[in-house]
Coordinates of C-alpha atoms in Angstrom, one line a residue:
M1 CA -17.4 -12.1 -40.3
A2 CA -14.7 -11.3 -43.1
Q3 CA -12.3 -13.9 -44.0
Q4 CA -8.5 -13.3 -43.6
P5 CA -6.9 -12.7 -46.7
T6 CA -4.2 -15.6 -47.5
I7 CA -1.1 -15.7 -49.3
N8 CA -3.0 -17.1 -52.3
D9 CA -4.7 -13.6 -52.1
V10 CA -1.8 -11.7 -52.1
A11 CA -0.1 -13.5 -54.8
R12 CA -3.2 -12.8 -57.0
A13 CA -3.3 -9.3 -56.3
A14 CA 0.5 -9.1 -57.0
G15 CA 0.2 -11.0 -60.1
V16 CA 3.0 -13.4 -59.3
S17 CA 3.1 -16.9 -57.5
K18 CA 2.8 -17.9 -54.3
G19 CA 6.2 -19.1 -54.3
L20 CA 7.7 -15.6 -55.2
V21 CA 5.5 -14.2 -52.6
S22 CA 6.6 -16.2 -49.7
L23 CA 10.2 -15.1 -50.7
A24 CA 9.4 -11.6 -50.4
L25 CA 7.2 -11.8 -47.4
N26 CA 9.9 -13.6 -45.5
D27 CA 13.0 -11.4 -47.2
R28 CA 14.6 -14.0 -49.0
A29 CA 16.6 -13.4 -52.0
G30 CA 15.7 -14.2 -55.5
V31 CA 12.9 -11.5 -55.8
A32 CA 13.5 -8.2 -58.1
P33 CA 13.2 -5.1 -56.1
G34 CA 10.3 -4.0 -58.0
T35 CA 8.5 -7.1 -57.6
R36 CA 9.2 -7.1 -54.2
A37 CA 7.8 -3.6 -53.5
R38 CA 4.9 -4.4 -55.6
I39 CA 4.1 -7.9 -53.3
L40 CA 4.7 -5.9 -50.1
E41 CA 2.3 -3.1 -51.3
A42 CA -0.6 -5.9 -52.2
A43 CA 0.0 -7.5 -48.6
E44 CA -0.6 -4.1 -46.9
E45 CA -3.5 -3.5 -49.0
L46 CA -5.2 -6.4 -48.4
G47 CA -4.4 -6.4 -44.7
W48 CA -2.6 -9.8 -44.5
H49 CA -0.4 -10.8 -41.7
P50 CA 1.5 -13.8 -41.1
N51 CA 0.1 -16.7 -39.4
P52 CA 2.6 -18.0 -36.7
S53 CA 1.4 -21.5 -36.8
A54 CA 1.6 -21.8 -41.1
R55 CA 5.3 -20.1 -40.3
G56 CA 6.1 -22.8 -37.9
L57 CA 5.4 -25.1 -40.3
T58 CA 7.5 -24.4 -42.9
S59 CA 10.6 -22.8 -40.6
R60 CA 10.4 -25.5 -37.5
R61 CA 9.9 -22.3 -35.5
A62 CA 7.2 -22.0 -32.5
Y63 CA 7.6 -18.3 -32.7
A64 CA 7.4 -18.2 -28.8
L65 CA 9.7 -17.7 -26.1
G66 CA 9.6 -19.6 -22.8
L67 CA 9.5 -18.1 -18.9
I68 CA 9.4 -20.5 -16.4
V69 CA 9.6 -19.4 -12.8
R70 CA 10.0 -21.4 -9.7
R71 CA 8.5 -19.0 -7.0
D72 CA 5.5 -19.1 -4.8
P73 CA 2.6 -17.6 -6.6
S74 CA 2.0 -15.1 -4.0
I75 CA 5.7 -13.7 -3.8
I76 CA 5.2 -13.3 -7.7
E77 CA 2.0 -11.7 -7.2
A78 CA 3.5 -8.8 -4.6
D79 CA 6.7 -8.5 -6.8
P80 CA 6.0 -5.6 -9.3
F81 CA 9.3 -6.8 -10.9
F82 CA 7.6 -9.6 -12.6
S83 CA 4.8 -7.6 -14.2
A84 CA 6.9 -5.0 -15.3
F85 CA 9.8 -7.3 -16.8
I86 CA 7.0 -9.2 -18.4
A87 CA 5.5 -6.4 -20.0
G88 CA 8.8 -5.4 -21.5
V89 CA 9.1 -8.8 -23.1
E90 CA 5.6 -8.6 -24.3
I91 CA 6.6 -5.1 -26.0
V92 CA 9.4 -6.9 -28.4
L93 CA 7.1 -10.1 -29.0
A94 CA 4.0 -8.3 -30.1
E95 CA 5.9 -6.0 -32.4
R96 CA 6.9 -9.6 -34.2
G97 CA 3.6 -11.1 -34.0
Q98 CA 5.1 -13.6 -31.4
V99 CA 4.1 -15.1 -27.9
L100 CA 5.6 -15.6 -24.5
V101 CA 4.8 -19.1 -22.9
L102 CA 4.8 -18.6 -19.3
S103 CA 4.9 -21.6 -16.5
V104 CA 4.8 -20.8 -13.0
V105 CA 6.2 -24.4 -10.9
P106 CA 6.4 -25.1 -7.2
D107 CA 9.4 -27.3 -7.0
V108 CA 12.8 -28.1 -8.9
E109 CA 11.3 -31.5 -10.4
S110 CA 8.4 -29.6 -11.9
E111 CA 10.6 -26.8 -13.4
L112 CA 12.9 -29.5 -15.3
K113 CA 9.9 -31.2 -16.5
A114 CA 8.3 -27.6 -17.8
Y115 CA 11.8 -27.4 -19.7
T116 CA 12.1 -30.6 -21.1
R117 CA 8.3 -30.6 -22.4
L118 CA 8.3 -27.2 -24.0
A119 CA 11.9 -27.7 -25.6
R120 CA 11.2 -31.3 -27.0
D121 CA 7.3 -30.5 -28.0
K122 CA 9.0 -27.7 -29.7
R123 CA 6.3 -24.9 -28.0
V124 CA 9.4 -22.4 -27.5
D125 CA 12.3 -21.3 -29.7
G126 CA 14.0 -20.5 -26.6
F127 CA 13.8 -19.3 -22.6
L128 CA 14.6 -16.6 -20.5
I129 CA 16.6 -17.7 -17.3
T130 CA 15.7 -15.3 -14.4
D131 CA 16.7 -15.8 -10.8
L132 CA 20.1 -17.5 -11.3
L133 CA 21.3 -19.8 -8.9
D134 CA 24.6 -20.9 -7.7
N135 CA 25.9 -23.4 -10.2
D136 CA 22.7 -22.9 -12.0
H137 CA 21.7 -26.5 -13.3
R138 CA 19.4 -25.1 -15.8
I139 CA 22.0 -24.1 -18.0
R140 CA 23.4 -27.4 -18.6
L141 CA 20.2 -28.6 -19.2
I142 CA 18.9 -26.3 -21.8
E143 CA 22.2 -26.7 -23.5
R144 CA 21.5 -30.3 -23.8
L145 CA 18.2 -30.0 -24.9
G146 CA 19.5 -28.1 -27.8
V147 CA 17.7 -24.5 -27.3
H148 CA 18.6 -20.9 -27.0
A149 CA 18.4 -19.0 -24.1
V150 CA 19.4 -15.5 -22.5
T151 CA 20.3 -15.2 -18.7
L152 CA 19.1 -12.2 -16.4
G153 CA 22.6 -11.7 -14.5
E154 CA 25.9 -13.1 -14.9
P155 CA 25.9 -16.9 -14.0
N156 CA 28.8 -18.4 -11.8
I157 CA 29.5 -20.9 -14.4
D158 CA 30.8 -21.1 -18.0
T159 CA 27.8 -20.2 -20.4
T160 CA 27.4 -19.9 -24.2
F161 CA 24.2 -17.9 -23.9
P162 CA 23.9 -14.2 -23.9
V163 CA 24.0 -12.5 -20.6
I164 CA 21.6 -9.4 -19.9
S165 CA 23.1 -7.7 -16.6
R166 CA 22.9 -4.2 -14.4
D167 CA 25.8 -3.3 -12.1
Y168 CA 24.2 -3.3 -8.6
D169 CA 27.7 -3.0 -6.7
R170 CA 28.0 0.8 -7.1
G171 CA 24.6 1.5 -6.3
I172 CA 24.2 -0.7 -3.1
A173 CA 27.6 1.0 -2.0
A174 CA 26.0 4.5 -2.7
L175 CA 23.1 3.3 -0.9
T176 CA 24.9 2.3 2.3
E177 CA 27.3 5.3 2.3
H178 CA 24.2 7.6 2.3
L179 CA 23.0 5.9 5.3
I180 CA 26.5 6.3 6.7
A181 CA 27.1 9.8 6.0
L182 CA 23.3 10.7 7.4
G183 CA 25.0 9.3 10.8
H184 CA 23.5 5.7 11.2
T185 CA 25.9 3.3 12.6
R186 CA 23.7 0.5 13.3
I187 CA 22.8 -0.5 9.7
A188 CA 21.0 -4.1 8.9
H189 CA 20.3 -5.6 5.9
V190 CA 17.0 -8.0 5.1
S191 CA 18.7 -10.2 2.2
G192 CA 16.7 -12.0 -0.3
D193 CA 16.5 -15.7 -1.1
E194 CA 20.3 -16.4 -0.8
Q195 CA 20.3 -19.4 -3.3
M196 CA 19.6 -16.9 -6.1
L197 CA 23.0 -15.4 -7.4
H198 CA 21.5 -11.8 -6.9
G199 CA 20.1 -12.2 -3.8
R200 CA 23.9 -13.3 -2.6
L201 CA 25.6 -10.3 -4.6
R202 CA 23.3 -7.8 -2.8
R203 CA 24.1 -9.2 0.4
D204 CA 27.8 -9.2 -0.3
Q205 CA 28.1 -5.5 -1.4
F206 CA 26.2 -4.6 1.8
V207 CA 28.9 -6.3 3.8
R208 CA 31.9 -5.1 2.0
S209 CA 30.4 -1.5 2.4
M210 CA 29.6 -1.7 6.0
E211 CA 33.2 -3.4 7.0
A212 CA 35.1 -0.8 4.8
A213 CA 33.6 1.7 7.0
G214 CA 34.8 -0.4 10.3
L215 CA 30.9 -0.5 11.6
K216 CA 29.0 -3.8 12.8
Y217 CA 25.9 -5.0 11.1
R218 CA 23.3 -7.8 11.0
V219 CA 22.1 -9.7 8.1
I220 CA 18.7 -11.6 7.9
P221 CA 17.8 -14.0 4.9
T222 CA 14.5 -14.2 3.4
D223 CA 12.5 -15.5 0.5
F224 CA 12.4 -12.2 -1.0
S225 CA 8.2 -12.2 0.5
P226 CA 6.8 -9.3 2.2
E227 CA 5.5 -11.3 4.7
Q228 CA 9.0 -12.9 5.5
G229 CA 10.4 -9.1 5.4
A230 CA 7.8 -8.3 7.8
A231 CA 9.1 -10.8 10.2
A232 CA 12.4 -9.6 10.0
T233 CA 11.9 -6.3 10.6
D234 CA 9.8 -7.6 14.0
T235 CA 12.9 -9.3 14.6
L236 CA 15.3 -6.7 14.2
L237 CA 13.3 -3.9 16.0
D238 CA 12.9 -6.6 18.7
S239 CA 16.9 -6.7 19.3
A240 CA 18.6 -5.3 22.4
E241 CA 20.1 -3.0 20.1
P242 CA 18.0 -2.4 16.9
P243 CA 18.6 -0.9 13.8
T244 CA 18.6 3.0 13.0
A245 CA 18.4 2.1 9.1
I246 CA 17.4 -1.2 7.2
I247 CA 18.2 -2.1 3.8
F248 CA 15.7 -4.6 2.2
G249 CA 16.9 -7.1 -0.6
N250 CA 13.6 -5.6 -2.8
D251 CA 11.0 -2.9 -2.6
P252 CA 8.0 -5.1 -1.5
M253 CA 9.9 -6.3 1.6
A254 CA 10.7 -2.9 2.0
I255 CA 7.2 -1.5 2.2
A256 CA 5.9 -4.7 4.2
G257 CA 8.6 -3.3 6.9
M258 CA 7.5 0.3 6.7
S259 CA 4.1 -1.5 7.7
V260 CA 5.6 -3.1 10.7
A261 CA 7.1 0.3 11.9
H262 CA 4.1 2.2 11.7
R263 CA 2.4 -0.4 13.5
R264 CA 5.0 0.0 16.4
G265 CA 4.1 3.8 16.4
L266 CA 7.6 4.5 15.2
R267 CA 7.8 8.1 12.9
L268 CA 9.6 7.3 9.8
P269 CA 12.1 8.2 8.8
D270 CA 12.9 9.9 12.1
D271 CA 12.9 6.9 14.3
L272 CA 13.8 4.3 11.4
S273 CA 15.2 5.0 7.8
I274 CA 14.1 2.2 5.3
T275 CA 15.4 1.7 1.9
G276 CA 14.4 -0.8 -1.0
L277 CA 16.9 -2.1 -3.7
D278 CA 14.4 -2.5 -7.2
G279 CA 13.1 1.0 -7.8
S280 CA 9.5 -0.3 -8.1
Q281 CA 6.9 2.8 -9.2
I282 CA 4.6 1.8 -6.0
G283 CA 7.7 2.7 -3.8
S284 CA 7.3 6.6 -5.0
Y285 CA 3.5 6.4 -3.8
V286 CA 4.1 4.8 -0.2
F287 CA 4.4 6.9 2.8
P288 CA 7.2 8.2 3.5
A289 CA 7.9 7.9 -0.4
L290 CA 10.8 5.0 -0.5
T291 CA 14.5 5.6 -1.2
T292 CA 15.8 2.9 -3.6
L293 CA 18.1 1.9 -6.5
K294 CA 16.7 2.8 -10.0
N295 CA 16.1 -0.3 -11.6
D296 CA 13.6 -0.4 -14.5
P297 CA 12.5 -4.2 -14.6
T298 CA 10.8 -3.0 -18.2
E299 CA 14.3 -2.3 -19.5
W300 CA 15.3 -5.9 -18.5
G301 CA 12.5 -7.6 -20.3
L302 CA 13.0 -5.4 -23.5
A303 CA 16.8 -6.0 -23.4
A304 CA 16.3 -10.0 -22.8
A305 CA 13.6 -10.2 -25.4
G306 CA 15.5 -8.5 -28.2
S307 CA 18.7 -10.5 -27.6
L308 CA 17.1 -13.7 -27.3
L309 CA 15.1 -13.2 -30.7
R310 CA 18.4 -12.2 -32.3
L311 CA 20.2 -15.2 -31.0
I312 CA 17.6 -17.4 -32.9
E313 CA 17.2 -15.6 -35.8
E314 CA 20.7 -14.7 -36.7
G315 CA 22.8 -17.3 -34.6
E316 CA 24.4 -14.9 -32.4
A317 CA 24.0 -12.3 -30.0
D318 CA 26.1 -10.2 -27.5
D319 CA 26.0 -9.8 -23.9
V320 CA 24.0 -6.4 -22.7
A321 CA 24.9 -4.5 -20.1
L322 CA 22.3 -2.2 -18.6
P323 CA 22.9 1.0 -17.2
P324 CA 24.2 0.8 -13.7
A325 CA 21.5 0.8 -10.6
E326 CA 21.7 4.4 -9.3
L327 CA 20.5 5.5 -6.0
V328 CA 17.4 7.2 -6.0
V329 CA 17.0 9.1 -2.5
R330 CA 13.5 9.8 -1.4
A331 CA 11.6 10.8 2.1
S332 CA 12.2 7.5 3.9
T333 CA 15.9 8.0 4.7
A334 CA 17.1 10.9 7.4
P335 CA 19.6 11.1 10.3
P336 CA 18.7 8.9 13.1
A337 CA 17.1 10.4 16.2
R338 CA 19.1 12.0 19.2
P339 CA 19.6 9.5 21.8

């Protein structure tokens, strides 16, 4: 196998010292424009690329971001949000020769140990905080560890970290109004884990919309898993006054709910309208195609990784407000059947 070119090879090809090459390749001051151009041209011709480990020795950087997820692996497996989000993160990191360190943990104790270990071993330069909790303990922990971070969503405590957010309120209000306009008066919400801020906020907006319309409603909390989404659907359909429409806290639960309805012999959407909230691509391929909100998890990943790298490299980064989640009407919603 051909040996990879080194910084010494670049120095020889450009006719300069190794130190000058280092300054030029790291975009530091002290290099004449013509010399810098000659060095960069030599590096390009040789096919030289920076070695993350070597860069870390001199810059005290790990050139890696950390993502620690405390969820049951089966939930992550079934939820397309995480794979699309990670894809967005990896697009940014691949362009810069950096990596993502992913850790899936079962409980709070393991989660705290993972954050502490990765930070103290200097294996990551910062963390992507997902699934925000009420008074989230991770924010204070990461601040104490002296590591950078960004949060997906607005915490309900003070934070010095940049926030990546998307307005769901208008989308959920539009979704609820869409069902009411179709003639639905018995609408239920299968919410996600209400210990997570986004699960609670989605539920609260649904409740506000139903109360503003003067309609009764029912909410069943779950852990965001398809299994619990299916169980909640059975519970609702077995009730004395079953809903004619159900809004699920994410698309995987909605698809599980559709399966339950099909198994019971219901015609969708004639007998039951079903919606999700995540805008996952798979929702457009199920039958009937799933009404949901446009979310774009890849966009979350691009924004979060870009913001965190700016914070690490420049010392500051602004909050990022993604476009609001918009209603996407497909075939899974229709007027309720006549009594």
